[in-house]
Amino acid sequence: MSLRRLLLIAGVLLVATAWLGRGDPGALVGPSLQPPLTPVRGSPTTTDATTDAAAPPAATRRAWLGTDPIGRDVFVRVVHGGRVSVVLAATATALALLIGVLVGAAAGAAGGVIDTTLMRLSELVIVLPALYVLLAVRAALPLVVSPVTLFLVTAAVLGAIGAPLVARAARAVIASERSRDFVQAAVATGASPWRVLVRHLVPQAGPVVVAQALVLFPAFLLAEATMSFAGLGFPSDNPSWGTLLQDAASVRALDTAPWLLAPVVAMAATVWAINVAADATSRRRS
Amino acid sequence: MTTTFPSDTAPPQPPLLAVRGLDVAFPRGAGWLHAVRGVSFDIHRGETLGLVGESGSGKSLTAFGVIGLVPAPGRTTGGAVLLDGRDLAGLSELEWCGVRGRRIGFVFQEPMTALDPVHTVGTQIAEVLAVHGLARGREALERAIALLDDVAMPEPSLAARAYPHQLSGGMRQRAMIAIALAGDPDLLIADEPTTALDVTVQAQILDLLRLLKARRRLALLLITHDLGVVAQMADRVAVMYGGRVVETSGVRELFATPRHPYTRGLLESVPGGSAGARLVAIDGVVPALDAMPAGCAFTPRCGERLARCGDDPPPAFDVGAAHQSRCWLHDAARVDRGLRP
């Protein structure tokens, strides 16, 4: 995947997220988003009072993956939770790429004081433990915040924390490629410094930036899941995959209702799928 | 009446490119190390000037000085580069963009590293067209293919879609030349364009340059260390040594009657005289930049040095029609005293 395409996807994703959330930002992550945008029928919040909390039913015709202790359809909840988890991780990755490439390109191309300043700032951010920053920011917010606010804040924090990793990688490539012959050759054809940067230097950083994205996406997916699992993230009536795992947090639950681990499978499958897809595109190019 | 070669007499129109006293230096401690010192030459439209010299003689830096691309921390510290009479020294970065590629094309020595590995050849040519507002989009790509056809690239439309690593050395250099020609420049600077290529491919590229020069009435500044290339290609020759042009002449006259001791040594060291004859080499090596004599840089290696050579830089003496040599041996005072010129 070329860097330009990746950044384009990142941009489109951010714009699409913003567009979907226009007017009613709750539509973005809330359970109000209905088909056709959600591929399953049924509500992730409908409970069933007849459910035996100690031994919730396994797969039925109605609930493919069984239910949780209060009778909510696990499959529907995993699909809805994925909307929060995947979109959030993707948005945060997109943000990290955009900020990172911008900062890295500026540092690598400018050199000197600008380079040093930007890189020292990046290192300052890199040494911060991401999860704790996320929890600290969450702690600074009111106890109850809307899922939309939570989504945006979490994506922004994760994106900002991930950006320096991308920036450092991009900067290293751009700074070293800057002295290459083809850069001078481009200048010799009359290309402006700006054009040389955008057309000839930034694209060289493509492969390392893609690699960073593949590291960041799973990390963000897990970070959000950890936060929600700890009860500091998305609420039970608007769950993410991490929230769903709260129900699977006891040994007894694992024994009586192992299907509650479905979100774990979903997370692993998502990360694996992305790696396979990235592999395939890079193989096709070479 | 004797016949003179057109190139041996100064053409009437003003030169396309006139370099006057070009100085390029690198900072060293508190001072400057001068790598190019007072280089002057003219190139007319349709003319090829061969700039010859061994490694470190300053010939590539002279070329970079002409297009304002002396690699940092070095810079042009003096002299003038006049393109159609306009001094390029005072140009802003933006004005340079209109000169580089558009008026002056540059062919680099090593096409593998001078082509951007992440863009196709066609894209890179089309980009030059876009930079100079000559064409964009689909039209630019079509013109890129036409340019590849001009440089005799086999299967131009296929080559336009190829990445540099998919091409052979000769094809890469053809692509490089197509890029340099995309802006339809008046002057083409080729910095050792064949050095990185196989011998058979070298000949093809030289033929191509000669053809393009004639077809487009290009002025060509050909930088090389290969006297064979100069003999084939150049109309006029400037021989560089230690950052200075030591001899300038029409190509036939230079090979027939070289005047500067360095040029003579250079010609004697070319293999191919009589079979079995011992090959003559010039003793010693080029002095380092910080150990250059104050006078003529060739003094330590020169078999005919005079007492003053190490201290006084010799001026350019006229030693024939459009033939100059910087050597005290030609000093009129000496000639008058009946000494060997």
XYZ file of C-alpha atoms in Angstrom:
627
model
C 0.000 0.000 0.000
C 1.464 3.311 -0.967
C 1.732 5.993 1.650
C -0.392 8.361 -0.369
C -3.191 5.797 -0.519
C -2.853 5.084 3.191
C -3.007 8.757 4.134
C -5.957 9.144 1.784
C -7.763 6.290 3.514
C -6.899 7.848 6.875
C -8.307 11.185 5.785
C -11.458 9.657 4.273
C -11.986 7.656 7.437
C -11.741 10.758 9.610
C -14.079 12.721 7.360
C -16.537 9.812 7.156
C -16.522 9.477 10.921
C -17.226 13.161 11.288
C -19.930 13.011 8.597
C -21.712 10.039 10.116
C -21.747 11.850 13.398
C -23.081 15.129 12.025
C -26.292 16.368 13.612
C -26.597 13.440 15.939
C -23.094 12.549 17.131
C -24.654 9.715 19.088
C -25.223 7.923 15.797
C -21.504 7.437 15.551
C -21.128 4.998 18.379
C -24.537 4.749 19.976
C -26.883 1.791 19.627
C -29.330 4.050 17.771
C -27.489 3.355 14.532
C -29.760 0.897 12.805
C -29.619 -1.157 9.605
C -28.497 -0.886 6.876
C -25.405 0.510 8.559
C -25.444 -2.260 11.128
C -25.450 -5.671 9.525
C -27.461 -7.453 12.208
C -30.971 -7.107 13.459
C -31.830 -7.123 17.040
C -30.785 -4.845 19.833
C -27.655 -5.211 21.891
C -29.477 -3.954 24.948
C -32.671 -6.034 25.035
C -32.622 -8.172 28.150
C -34.566 -11.355 28.926
C -35.865 -11.603 32.499
C -36.297 -15.382 32.240
C -32.558 -15.982 31.782
C -30.841 -18.078 34.431
C -27.969 -15.796 35.406
C -25.917 -18.699 36.712
C -26.193 -20.645 33.448
C -27.174 -18.444 30.483
C -28.324 -20.343 27.366
C -25.800 -21.334 24.703
C -26.381 -20.849 20.988
C -30.022 -20.853 19.959
C -31.765 -20.067 16.705
C -32.567 -16.664 18.096
C -29.162 -15.869 19.619
C -26.387 -17.471 17.530
C -23.771 -17.076 20.186
C -25.952 -17.524 23.207
C -26.703 -14.785 25.683
C -25.037 -13.126 28.610
C -26.256 -13.558 32.209
C -29.110 -11.097 31.740
C -30.232 -12.486 28.401
C -28.630 -10.062 25.930
C -27.671 -11.550 22.545
C -23.857 -11.985 22.587
C -23.538 -12.003 18.789
C -25.440 -8.752 18.415
C -23.390 -7.227 21.201
C -20.096 -8.307 19.614
C -21.116 -6.772 16.299
C -22.210 -3.545 17.925
C -19.133 -3.529 20.160
C -16.942 -3.944 17.102
C -18.358 -0.739 15.715
C -16.987 1.095 18.698
C -13.705 -0.821 19.050
C -12.661 -1.071 15.407
C -13.762 2.395 14.377
C -12.101 3.883 17.428
C -8.803 2.061 16.854
C -8.911 2.936 13.153
C -9.673 6.582 13.850
C -6.864 6.792 16.378
C -4.461 5.122 13.916
C -5.513 7.498 11.157
C -4.957 10.438 13.463
C -1.546 9.125 14.535
C -0.508 8.686 10.887
C -1.626 12.140 9.828
C -0.002 13.936 12.771
C 3.071 11.687 12.653
C 3.789 12.088 8.947
C 3.249 15.843 9.203
C 5.596 16.225 12.173
C 8.135 13.753 10.789
C 8.210 15.421 7.386
C 8.642 18.851 8.944
C 11.451 17.640 11.201
C 13.227 15.597 8.530
C 13.010 18.257 5.869
C 13.782 21.285 8.013
C 16.615 19.824 10.067
C 18.461 21.969 12.583
C 16.622 23.495 15.509
C 13.146 22.591 14.234
C 14.198 18.967 13.883
C 15.754 18.831 17.346
C 12.784 20.514 19.013
C 10.170 18.321 17.341
C 12.116 15.139 18.059
C 12.739 15.968 21.735
C 9.023 16.739 22.118
C 8.173 13.446 20.428
C 10.465 11.542 22.759
C 8.791 13.243 25.699
C 5.464 11.856 24.519
C 6.899 8.430 23.702
C 8.160 7.875 27.247
C 4.661 8.452 28.623
C 2.941 5.107 29.278
C -0.012 5.270 26.898
C -2.561 3.459 29.027
C -1.899 5.587 32.098
C -2.260 8.786 30.119
C -5.550 7.479 28.791
C -6.732 6.621 32.304
C -5.529 9.967 33.654
C -7.426 11.846 30.952
C -10.494 9.699 31.625
C -10.146 10.482 35.337
C -10.076 14.174 34.577
C -13.436 13.908 32.791
C -16.755 13.801 34.696
C -17.734 10.398 36.027
C -20.445 9.976 33.418
C -19.688 11.200 29.920
C -21.589 10.538 26.736
C -20.193 7.721 24.545
C -19.533 10.288 21.814
C -17.336 12.416 24.044
C -15.610 9.314 25.287
C -15.040 8.097 21.723
C -13.570 11.392 20.554
C -11.411 11.916 23.629
C -10.067 8.354 23.546
C -9.304 8.520 19.810
C -7.609 11.886 20.215
C -5.488 10.769 23.163
C -4.445 7.495 21.527
C -3.752 9.267 18.226
C -1.615 11.885 19.949
C 0.311 9.244 21.880
C 0.927 7.121 18.792
C 1.883 10.013 16.520
C 5.484 10.441 17.792
C 6.305 6.824 16.881
C 5.179 7.487 13.324
C 6.916 10.870 13.333
C 10.235 9.383 14.409
C 10.110 6.661 11.772
C 9.084 9.078 9.023
C 11.677 11.621 10.071
C 14.494 9.066 10.044
C 13.690 8.031 6.482
C 13.186 11.571 5.193
C 16.347 12.912 6.829
C 18.472 10.153 5.324
C 16.831 10.239 1.877
C 17.259 14.010 1.740
C 20.894 13.686 0.709
C 20.201 11.102 -1.992
C 20.946 11.772 -5.641
C 17.353 11.613 -6.811
C 16.456 14.489 -4.522
C 19.135 16.638 -6.080
C 18.031 15.362 -9.485
C 14.479 16.501 -8.743
C 15.740 19.945 -7.743
C 17.726 20.017 -10.982
C 14.494 19.568 -12.955
C 13.103 22.708 -11.358
C 10.998 21.146 -8.595
C 10.365 23.503 -5.665
C 11.509 22.473 -2.173
C 7.871 21.887 -1.224
C 7.298 19.625 -4.230
C 10.488 17.724 -3.528
C 9.279 17.108 0.018
C 5.754 16.035 -0.907
C 6.494 14.108 -4.100
C 9.920 12.633 -3.473
C 10.698 12.548 0.243
C 7.451 11.734 2.048
C 6.617 8.764 -0.238
C 9.933 7.142 0.721
C 8.600 6.867 4.258
C 5.630 4.802 3.033
C 6.773 1.316 4.037
C 7.896 2.277 7.550
C 4.729 4.263 8.146
C 2.589 1.327 7.035
C 4.572 -0.871 9.400
C 3.919 1.598 12.222
C 0.204 1.592 11.432
C 0.171 -2.202 11.716
C 1.741 -1.952 15.160
C -0.436 0.916 16.349
C -3.822 -0.458 15.323
C -3.694 -3.575 17.541
C -2.136 -1.547 20.355
C -5.004 0.954 20.192
C -7.574 -1.836 19.988
C -6.126 -3.363 23.149
C -5.728 -0.042 24.945
C -9.385 0.816 24.476
C -10.407 -2.719 25.440
C -8.338 -2.509 28.605
C -9.858 0.821 29.511
C -13.411 -0.418 28.963
C -12.689 -3.722 30.669
C -11.528 -1.786 33.720
C -14.884 -0.015 33.755
C -13.478 3.348 32.693
C -14.590 3.162 29.093
C -17.798 2.498 27.285
C -20.855 1.605 29.361
C -22.668 -1.677 29.254
C -25.581 -0.261 27.238
C -23.217 1.004 24.519
C -20.450 -1.552 24.754
C -17.086 -1.939 23.135
C -15.335 -5.314 23.021
C -13.553 -4.440 26.234
C -16.858 -3.743 27.980
C -18.202 -7.120 26.865
C -15.263 -8.882 28.430
C -16.313 -7.666 31.880
C -18.977 -10.384 31.794
C -16.311 -12.991 31.072
C -14.120 -11.901 33.917
C -14.889 -14.714 36.331
C -13.735 -18.301 36.266
C -17.305 -19.470 36.767
C -18.464 -17.529 33.736
C -15.798 -19.150 31.627
C -16.957 -22.519 32.787
C -20.673 -21.987 32.271
C -20.662 -19.590 29.304
C -17.359 -19.682 27.363
C -19.064 -17.924 24.434
C -18.687 -14.728 26.448
C -15.081 -14.782 25.190
C -16.330 -14.088 21.650
C -14.963 -10.490 21.733
C -11.447 -11.891 22.259
C -11.808 -14.009 19.140
C -13.152 -10.971 17.289
C -10.164 -8.867 18.343
C -7.621 -11.497 17.381
C -9.371 -12.078 14.048
C -9.434 -8.360 13.284
C -5.721 -7.886 13.932
C -4.869 -11.033 11.977
C -7.077 -9.968 9.048
C -5.400 -6.580 8.858
C -1.956 -8.147 8.847
C -2.936 -10.592 6.104
C -4.403 -7.788 4.018
C -1.287 -5.636 4.446
C 0.922 -8.588 3.596
C -1.037 -9.298 0.463
C -0.869 -5.712 -0.775
C 2.866 -5.450 -0.151
C 3.447 -8.803 -1.887
C 1.402 -7.707 -4.862
C 3.556 -4.592 -5.188
C 6.882 -6.360 -5.123
C 43.597 30.140 -47.817
C 43.427 27.585 -45.084
C 40.239 25.925 -44.055
C 39.216 26.529 -40.478
C 36.788 24.353 -38.638
C 33.715 26.323 -37.693
C 34.290 25.446 -34.085
C 37.814 26.796 -34.130
C 36.692 30.343 -34.741
C 34.421 32.234 -32.399
C 30.853 32.137 -33.725
C 29.376 35.594 -34.179
C 26.338 35.341 -31.883
C 26.748 35.811 -28.109
C 27.213 32.609 -26.141
C 24.217 30.838 -24.610
C 26.126 30.207 -21.416
C 29.063 32.283 -20.286
C 30.826 31.318 -17.089
C 33.134 34.013 -15.774
C 35.564 33.461 -12.925
C 33.389 30.902 -11.143
C 34.592 30.156 -7.631
C 33.256 27.318 -5.483
C 34.543 26.836 -1.949
C 33.950 24.789 1.171
C 34.281 26.242 4.669
C 37.272 24.946 6.583
C 38.015 26.332 10.008
C 37.968 30.095 9.706
C 38.613 30.155 5.974
C 37.503 28.591 2.730
C 38.937 25.776 0.671
C 38.577 26.658 -2.965
C 37.611 23.645 -5.057
C 36.848 25.638 -8.206
C 38.954 28.699 -8.846
C 38.172 31.320 -11.440
C 36.714 28.977 -14.055
C 35.600 30.668 -17.256
C 34.175 29.243 -20.463
C 31.522 29.888 -23.096
C 29.047 27.529 -24.707
C 27.163 28.500 -27.837
C 23.911 27.051 -29.107
C 24.458 23.796 -30.899
C 27.956 23.460 -29.478
C 29.410 20.766 -27.256
C 31.978 21.746 -24.676
C 33.904 18.874 -23.161
C 35.009 19.592 -19.614
C 37.822 17.147 -18.925
C 39.789 16.438 -15.810
C 40.601 13.702 -13.354
C 38.680 13.049 -10.140
C 38.836 16.003 -7.808
C 39.702 18.506 -10.512
C 36.460 20.365 -9.811
C 34.619 19.568 -13.023
C 31.424 18.263 -11.394
C 31.408 21.107 -8.877
C 31.680 23.533 -11.774
C 28.556 21.963 -13.278
C 26.710 22.167 -9.972
C 27.870 25.764 -9.665
C 26.276 26.535 -13.035
C 22.826 25.388 -11.875
C 23.225 26.714 -8.333
C 23.270 23.299 -6.688
C 26.657 23.174 -4.995
C 26.179 20.642 -2.205
C 26.151 22.184 1.277
C 28.211 23.321 3.111
C 30.005 24.385 -0.037
C 28.857 27.409 -1.974
C 29.602 29.610 -4.929
C 31.905 32.284 -3.617
C 32.505 34.328 -6.706
C 32.149 34.798 -10.415
C 29.182 35.022 -12.717
C 27.110 32.504 -14.637
C 25.415 34.253 -17.527
C 22.604 32.496 -19.362
C 21.695 34.526 -22.452
C 23.457 37.428 -20.774
C 21.486 37.222 -17.513
C 23.472 36.535 -14.357
C 22.000 33.549 -12.525
C 23.798 34.369 -9.264
C 21.101 36.700 -7.937
C 18.142 34.413 -8.679
C 15.654 33.615 -5.928
C 14.837 29.986 -5.230
C 11.581 30.424 -7.169
C 13.341 31.950 -10.182
C 15.829 29.080 -10.143
C 12.893 26.678 -10.505
C 12.108 28.317 -13.828
C 15.702 27.881 -15.023
C 16.492 24.391 -13.803
C 14.840 21.825 -16.013
C 13.356 24.494 -18.300
C 16.481 26.266 -19.604
C 19.144 23.885 -18.342
C 18.677 20.112 -18.216
C 20.954 17.989 -16.072
C 21.898 14.359 -16.668
C 23.434 12.670 -13.667
C 26.220 10.145 -13.639
C 24.406 7.294 -11.918
C 20.838 6.898 -13.231
C 19.967 4.235 -10.656
C 20.336 6.641 -7.754
C 19.217 9.753 -9.616
C 15.785 8.320 -10.431
C 13.198 8.247 -7.660
C 12.612 4.564 -6.810
C 8.950 4.994 -5.789
C 7.624 6.604 -8.966
C 7.324 5.158 -12.447
C 9.499 6.615 -15.172
C 6.449 8.080 -16.912
C 5.313 9.812 -13.725
C 8.740 11.332 -13.218
C 8.825 12.748 -16.732
C 5.233 13.961 -16.465
C 6.142 15.693 -13.223
C 8.759 17.831 -14.957
C 6.127 18.831 -17.523
C 3.751 19.727 -14.693
C 6.414 21.661 -12.769
C 6.969 23.917 -15.758
C 3.295 24.152 -16.672
C 3.825 22.440 -20.026
C 1.232 19.685 -19.620
C -0.651 17.859 -16.947
C -2.608 14.680 -16.362
C -3.186 12.360 -19.295
C -1.583 14.754 -21.780
C 1.584 14.876 -19.684
C 1.768 11.087 -19.649
C 1.325 10.950 -23.423
C 4.108 13.475 -23.870
C 6.250 11.468 -21.468
C 5.839 8.453 -23.740
C 6.713 10.617 -26.755
C 9.850 11.790 -24.957
C 10.816 8.204 -24.180
C 10.361 7.490 -27.878
C 12.638 10.471 -28.642
C 15.420 8.983 -26.547
C 14.998 5.669 -28.419
C 13.633 3.799 -25.428
C 12.432 0.386 -26.572
C 8.662 -0.003 -25.991
C 8.199 3.534 -24.633
C 4.629 3.075 -23.396
C 5.684 0.008 -21.438
C 8.772 1.752 -20.078
C 6.650 4.692 -18.916
C 4.836 2.344 -16.557
C 8.059 0.748 -15.263
C 9.813 1.598 -12.023
C 13.526 2.457 -12.314
C 14.610 -0.879 -10.812
C 12.815 -2.720 -13.597
C 14.993 -1.106 -16.283
C 18.520 -1.896 -17.427
C 21.358 0.582 -16.916
C 21.190 1.931 -20.440
C 17.402 2.264 -20.321
C 17.670 4.105 -17.014
C 20.105 6.569 -18.527
C 17.718 7.042 -21.472
C 14.945 7.745 -18.950
C 17.243 10.199 -17.156
C 17.913 11.993 -20.446
C 14.173 12.082 -21.205
C 13.616 13.741 -17.819
C 16.370 16.263 -18.503
C 14.830 17.056 -21.900
C 11.208 17.215 -20.734
C 11.381 20.947 -20.074
C 12.800 21.489 -23.578
C 15.996 23.136 -22.302
C 18.530 25.042 -24.391
C 21.489 23.661 -22.494
C 22.061 20.105 -21.402
C 24.666 19.395 -18.751
C 25.746 15.767 -18.694
C 27.934 14.849 -15.731
C 29.864 11.707 -16.706
C 26.736 10.319 -18.394
C 28.355 7.077 -19.484
C 30.703 6.308 -16.603
C 28.267 3.969 -14.856
C 27.430 2.036 -18.043
C 28.809 -0.936 -19.969
C 31.102 -0.031 -22.853
C 28.604 -1.059 -25.549
C 25.838 0.917 -23.883
C 28.188 3.898 -23.494
C 28.506 4.157 -27.251
C 24.709 4.041 -27.668
C 24.170 6.798 -25.120
C 26.832 8.987 -26.720
C 25.216 8.458 -30.142
C 21.885 9.415 -28.616
C 23.290 12.603 -27.078
C 24.831 13.552 -30.395
C 21.559 12.920 -32.209
C 19.490 14.879 -29.693
C 21.963 17.736 -29.758
C 21.645 18.049 -33.516
C 17.873 17.557 -33.574
C 17.130 20.049 -30.819
C 20.039 22.442 -31.426
C 21.114 21.880 -27.835
C 24.204 23.287 -26.257
C 25.882 20.456 -24.411
C 28.254 20.681 -21.469
C 29.772 17.237 -21.336
C 31.760 16.435 -18.229
C 34.049 13.470 -18.488
C 37.428 12.102 -17.575
C 37.494 10.101 -20.792
C 39.495 11.735 -23.572
C 38.034 9.243 -26.054
C 34.551 10.569 -25.294
C 35.798 14.125 -25.732
C 37.386 13.334 -29.100
C 34.119 11.828 -30.344
C 31.687 14.343 -28.960
C 33.136 17.761 -28.242
C 33.532 20.827 -30.440
C 35.592 22.608 -27.838
C 37.445 21.315 -24.794
C 38.277 22.834 -21.431
C 40.855 20.893 -19.443
C 40.594 21.269 -15.672
C 43.267 20.659 -13.094
C 43.231 21.548 -9.400
C 40.055 23.607 -9.704
C 41.271 25.690 -12.647
C 40.754 25.483 -16.376
C 44.343 25.067 -17.566
C 43.723 24.863 -21.293
C 40.838 25.709 -23.629
C 40.805 24.908 -27.288
C 38.944 23.523 -30.272
C 38.943 19.753 -30.082
C 41.126 19.052 -33.122
C 43.706 21.612 -32.145
C 43.842 20.281 -28.605
C 44.578 16.754 -29.724
C 46.995 17.934 -32.457
C 48.925 20.541 -30.498
C 48.306 20.403 -26.777
C 50.174 23.273 -25.131
C 49.816 22.933 -21.379
C 52.205 20.381 -19.802
C 49.271 18.756 -17.998
C 47.271 18.323 -21.208
C 50.317 16.900 -22.922
C 50.841 14.470 -20.049
C 47.179 13.514 -20.189
C 47.313 12.770 -23.925
C 50.528 10.794 -23.593
C 48.962 8.623 -20.923
C 46.154 7.460 -23.229
C 46.802 3.860 -24.307
C 46.889 3.105 -28.018
C 49.981 4.782 -29.482
C 52.366 2.317 -31.057
C 51.960 -1.279 -29.970
C 54.353 -2.366 -27.269
C 55.269 1.197 -26.398
C 55.495 1.891 -22.707
C 52.509 3.798 -21.362
C 53.536 7.116 -19.890
C 51.951 8.226 -16.615
C 52.108 11.637 -14.977
C 54.254 11.354 -11.832
C 52.671 12.065 -8.481
C 49.061 12.675 -7.531
C 46.689 15.648 -7.480
C 47.534 17.700 -4.379
C 44.858 17.819 -1.660
C 42.702 20.938 -1.602
C 44.471 22.303 1.477
C 47.915 21.629 -0.010
C 47.404 23.407 -3.339
C 50.385 25.523 -4.373
C 49.716 29.245 -4.456
C 50.730 29.328 -8.107
C 49.969 26.741 -10.767
C 48.422 23.631 -9.187
C 50.375 21.380 -11.524
C 53.792 22.650 -10.359
C 54.736 19.683 -8.122
C 54.120 17.182 -10.948
C 55.355 19.288 -13.845
C 58.574 18.287 -15.628
C 59.036 21.752 -17.041
C 58.391 23.888 -13.983
C 60.049 27.257 -13.659
C 61.093 29.058 -10.522
C 58.011 31.268 -10.418
C 55.431 28.488 -11.091
C 54.818 27.545 -7.469
C 54.099 31.109 -6.360
C 52.510 32.995 -9.260
C 49.303 31.650 -10.777
C 49.789 31.954 -14.536
C 47.231 33.926 -16.548
C 45.572 32.459 -19.646
C 47.957 33.013 -22.549
C 46.592 33.026 -26.112
C 48.505 30.281 -27.854
C 46.435 29.967 -31.029
C 43.074 30.831 -32.517
C 40.601 30.450 -29.647
C 43.220 28.463 -27.810
C 44.380 29.452 -24.343
C 46.736 27.817 -21.917
C 47.561 28.816 -18.353
C 51.285 28.179 -18.217
C 54.285 30.427 -17.673
C 56.062 28.601 -20.510
C 54.029 30.718 -22.935
C 55.097 33.984 -21.296
C 56.009 36.367 -24.092
C 59.039 37.586 -22.187
C 60.480 34.073 -22.241
C 59.575 33.539 -25.870
C 61.293 36.830 -26.755
C 64.456 35.630 -25.078
C 64.463 32.735 -27.517
C 63.419 30.110 -25.011
C 61.147 27.254 -25.858
C 57.496 28.378 -25.597
